[in-house]
XYZ file of C-alpha atoms in Angstrom:
309
model
C 0.000 0.000 0.000
C 1.307 3.446 -0.912
C 0.816 5.036 2.490
C 2.304 2.243 4.610
C 5.916 3.391 4.738
C 4.698 6.902 5.592
C 3.752 5.915 9.147
C 7.278 6.197 10.512
C 7.647 8.537 13.480
C 9.840 11.507 12.642
C 11.793 13.213 15.411
C 11.101 16.776 14.179
C 7.316 16.400 13.624
C 7.847 16.377 9.853
C 4.818 14.972 8.038
C 4.696 13.063 4.765
C 2.053 11.069 2.967
C -0.186 10.573 -0.054
C -3.159 12.671 -1.189
C -5.297 12.562 -4.299
C -7.929 14.741 -5.959
C -11.118 13.271 -7.392
C -14.092 14.826 -9.135
C -16.096 14.631 -12.301
C -14.292 15.483 -15.568
C -13.049 19.067 -16.043
C -13.280 20.247 -12.426
C -9.634 21.348 -12.442
C -7.896 18.436 -10.705
C -4.734 18.365 -12.838
C -4.487 22.175 -12.923
C -4.736 22.209 -9.128
C -2.024 19.572 -8.761
C 0.268 21.437 -11.163
C -0.262 24.673 -9.193
C 0.603 22.932 -5.911
C 3.677 21.182 -7.312
C 4.822 24.167 -9.375
C 5.648 22.228 -12.560
C 3.494 20.883 -15.364
C 3.195 17.189 -14.530
C -0.216 15.762 -15.430
C -1.790 16.428 -18.800
C -4.169 19.420 -18.477
C -6.274 19.432 -21.637
C -9.752 20.945 -21.384
C -11.375 17.685 -22.521
C -12.911 15.272 -19.965
C -11.177 11.980 -19.186
C -7.799 12.997 -20.599
C -5.616 12.258 -17.551
C -4.581 8.674 -18.207
C -1.780 7.757 -15.836
C -1.725 7.815 -12.066
C 1.045 10.426 -12.017
C 2.353 11.526 -8.638
C 3.432 15.105 -8.108
C 5.467 15.922 -4.992
C 5.102 19.107 -2.919
C 8.182 19.825 -0.780
C 7.871 22.057 2.285
C 10.262 22.448 5.239
C 7.692 20.844 7.570
C 6.113 18.311 5.220
C 6.044 16.443 1.943
C 2.773 15.872 0.073
C 2.843 13.165 -2.598
C -0.127 13.833 -4.875
C -1.618 11.006 -6.904
C -3.550 12.348 -9.876
C -6.469 10.136 -10.910
C -8.626 10.194 -14.034
C -12.185 11.421 -13.366
C -14.506 8.746 -12.006
C -17.113 8.012 -14.641
C -19.474 5.268 -15.734
C -17.264 3.197 -18.064
C -18.335 2.587 -21.671
C -15.265 0.728 -22.905
C -12.688 -1.687 -21.557
C -10.338 1.305 -21.238
C -12.982 3.129 -19.152
C -13.300 0.120 -16.826
C -9.545 -0.076 -16.458
C -9.320 3.646 -15.674
C -12.034 3.336 -13.018
C -10.456 0.326 -11.313
C -7.215 2.366 -11.171
C -9.100 5.221 -9.490
C -10.817 3.089 -6.851
C -7.645 1.178 -5.948
C -5.847 4.520 -5.578
C -8.506 5.873 -3.186
C -7.973 3.095 -0.646
C -4.200 3.632 -0.629
C -3.885 7.344 0.192
C -3.885 9.293 3.468
C -6.320 11.983 2.245
C -8.807 12.487 -0.596
C -9.673 15.937 -1.995
C -13.153 15.976 -3.575
C -13.132 18.768 -6.211
C -16.205 20.785 -7.189
C -15.976 23.969 -9.302
C -17.253 27.202 -7.740
C -18.933 28.358 -10.950
C -21.163 25.332 -11.693
C -24.121 23.958 -9.699
C -23.630 20.619 -7.944
C -25.100 17.938 -10.164
C -25.688 14.189 -10.508
C -22.043 13.533 -11.413
C -20.806 15.175 -8.206
C -23.283 13.188 -6.092
C -22.318 9.966 -7.884
C -18.689 10.518 -6.861
C -19.593 11.639 -3.308
C -21.486 8.314 -2.933
C -18.423 6.377 -4.149
C -16.233 8.256 -1.670
C -18.539 7.455 1.236
C -17.652 3.780 0.671
C -13.950 4.548 1.327
C -14.378 4.465 5.100
C -10.856 4.825 6.492
C -9.607 7.761 4.416
C -10.552 11.350 5.405
C -12.135 13.402 2.605
C -11.897 17.188 2.257
C -13.952 19.191 -0.252
C -12.008 21.546 -2.522
C -14.075 24.234 -4.257
C -12.008 24.976 -7.396
C -12.019 27.731 -10.063
C -12.865 30.464 -7.526
C -11.389 33.040 -9.935
C -14.388 32.346 -12.224
C -17.030 32.946 -9.527
C -18.288 35.924 -7.498
C -17.945 36.036 -3.692
C -21.683 35.283 -3.417
C -21.366 32.265 -5.740
C -18.406 30.938 -3.748
C -20.268 31.332 -0.423
C -23.341 29.564 -1.854
C -21.192 26.741 -3.257
C -19.372 26.200 0.058
C -22.766 25.785 1.729
C -24.095 23.504 -1.048
C -20.971 21.304 -0.910
C -21.167 20.872 2.869
C -24.739 19.573 2.416
C -23.665 16.832 -0.048
C -21.697 14.854 2.569
C -19.700 15.257 5.753
C -16.208 16.486 4.920
C -13.180 16.864 7.195
C -12.811 20.417 5.773
C -14.112 22.572 2.897
C -11.507 24.797 1.177
C -12.121 27.298 -1.669
C -9.124 27.757 -4.027
C -8.052 29.177 -7.370
C -5.258 27.249 -9.085
C -5.040 29.997 -11.721
C -4.464 32.932 -9.336
C -2.854 30.862 -6.552
C -5.369 32.153 -4.007
C -5.748 29.872 -0.946
C -3.271 27.283 -2.292
C -1.172 27.644 0.873
C -4.298 27.110 3.008
C -5.125 23.961 1.044
C -1.545 22.743 1.571
C -1.882 23.301 5.332
C -5.186 21.399 5.475
C -3.720 18.457 3.522
C -0.654 18.326 5.789
C -2.823 18.254 8.944
C -4.160 14.870 7.761
C -0.791 13.299 6.898
C 1.079 11.028 9.312
C 4.334 12.056 10.993
C 7.135 10.770 8.792
C 10.528 11.767 7.366
C 10.463 12.786 3.667
C 9.682 9.819 1.409
C 11.344 11.270 -1.707
C 14.518 13.256 -2.356
C 14.185 17.056 -2.548
C 14.713 17.371 -6.308
C 11.967 14.969 -7.348
C 8.719 16.412 -8.677
C 7.241 13.129 -9.844
C 8.181 9.441 -9.675
C 6.857 8.672 -13.156
C 9.581 7.756 -15.656
C 10.467 10.655 -17.959
C 9.234 8.725 -21.005
C 5.708 8.566 -19.539
C 5.694 12.324 -18.881
C 6.990 13.027 -22.396
C 4.223 10.833 -23.828
C 1.626 12.773 -21.801
C 2.909 16.134 -23.086
C 2.741 14.903 -26.713
C -0.779 13.624 -26.070
C -1.829 16.971 -24.621
C -0.475 18.853 -27.641
C -2.329 16.452 -29.970
C -5.631 17.002 -28.116
C -5.567 20.801 -28.169
C -8.281 22.257 -30.387
C -9.600 19.038 -31.944
C -13.129 17.737 -32.061
C -14.787 16.111 -29.059
C -14.618 12.502 -30.281
C -10.817 12.382 -30.111
C -9.754 12.420 -26.400
C -9.968 8.706 -25.658
C -8.765 7.832 -29.139
C -5.146 9.009 -28.920
C -2.406 6.976 -27.253
C 1.296 7.838 -27.374
C 4.243 5.465 -27.107
C 7.741 6.941 -26.702
C 9.934 4.411 -28.497
C 13.322 5.931 -27.753
C 14.909 8.811 -25.819
C 18.665 9.313 -26.047
C 21.307 12.019 -25.994
C 22.599 12.589 -29.552
C 26.099 11.264 -30.086
C 28.657 14.056 -29.755
C 25.975 16.550 -28.628
C 25.456 16.646 -24.844
C 22.941 19.489 -25.231
C 20.489 17.679 -27.544
C 18.049 14.862 -26.777
C 16.567 12.775 -29.611
C 13.025 11.554 -28.921
C 11.207 9.109 -31.212
C 7.476 8.888 -30.464
C 4.472 7.228 -32.060
C 0.848 8.361 -31.753
C -1.943 5.823 -32.242
C -5.563 6.601 -33.168
C -8.441 4.202 -33.810
C -9.634 5.269 -37.278
C -8.200 6.809 -40.475
C -10.632 9.755 -40.076
C -9.042 10.542 -36.689
C -5.574 10.312 -38.220
C -6.658 12.904 -40.798
C -7.857 15.255 -38.011
C -4.535 15.018 -36.156
C -2.442 15.501 -39.320
C -4.524 18.439 -40.628
C -4.341 20.147 -44.031
C -1.019 19.253 -45.731
C 0.362 18.074 -42.365
C 0.147 21.559 -40.801
C -1.595 20.419 -37.628
C 0.873 17.580 -36.982
C 3.762 20.061 -37.333
C 2.048 22.377 -34.806
C 1.537 19.433 -32.426
C 5.241 18.567 -32.699
C 6.325 22.168 -32.049
C 4.000 22.591 -29.032
C 5.030 19.248 -27.550
C 8.746 19.920 -28.121
C 8.576 23.248 -26.238
C 6.798 21.621 -23.287
C 9.283 18.715 -23.209
C 12.241 21.122 -23.326
C 10.761 23.063 -20.389
C 10.233 19.829 -18.419
C 13.649 18.263 -19.088
C 15.736 21.453 -19.272
C 17.475 20.504 -22.520
C 17.066 21.023 -26.271
C 14.994 18.324 -27.949
C 14.677 16.873 -31.442
C 11.230 15.237 -31.657
C 10.460 12.646 -34.329
C 6.682 12.188 -34.245
C 4.755 9.589 -36.263
C 1.074 8.630 -36.331
C -0.604 5.287 -37.098
C -4.054 3.715 -36.914
C -4.450 0.885 -34.365
C -8.035 -0.237 -34.938
C -10.316 -0.131 -31.831
C -7.333 -0.187 -29.454
C -9.510 0.941 -26.515
C -11.486 -2.319 -26.602
C -8.617 -4.732 -27.256
C -6.824 -6.044 -24.122
C -3.647 -6.926 -26.069
C -3.368 -3.454 -27.600
C -4.166 -1.788 -24.250
C -1.249 -3.673 -22.686
C 1.068 -2.717 -25.549
C 0.122 0.953 -25.090
C 0.821 0.874 -21.355
C -2.595 0.207 -19.746
C -2.111 -2.852 -17.562
C -4.679 -5.075 -15.865
């Protein structure tokens, strides 16, 4: 279990442990995690269900270390991939020290929020706090009304309004999370932001660039495999990355490529800039695209693309 080695008594009252954010799609979970960690870690496209991996971001403070597990939105699965994503989410929830239930300040609480609140009530041993996100998009009156509405959905250990965009109340949220973590020495070294291999993060950044500005049917249909990452011979300052995008249908491939390949070039440029910012080095990105028919429903293809049972 993730949290087990966290329960070591630390002589200086340092706390460390695991937290995760859950909520229906597009409530700002990845954006919130990135704001807390201070580096772009999880994919933050505006399309629902686009966070694929359970990527951990790590917040380092003098008094504590918060290891954040980012989960895909809980949803009612339609495909084998959806079922696999949901089983990942539920297994994550039982293995953390704290759950943050995210609800946006600028949208009324709906069926999806209640569906997730019900799921969370089944996770008996883990404390749940409510995080009212996107407060920069709501008036003071809206925020006050939402805080009240949220506290009526279920009993939460705390309710915290935040804005990941402006940074308002992020420090308060950090304090509330830390209160619920066990006393423990740091679990990760100071320089680590995430324990995902770099290739996974690079794949996520390519996927995010490919999703920007395309039609709604595409999010689930793009997978990225990074075949090779290596420093170019004789050039310490340049990293060669060979990556392959997979879609399910030729029509989707056409959308990603765009007119005369313009869109694919834009995707490559956007992804390369993000990867360079993440890795701190110049990057040559070789990006290809292929059709892998109905990969979301095929267990063998899911395994090949990195989604394990």
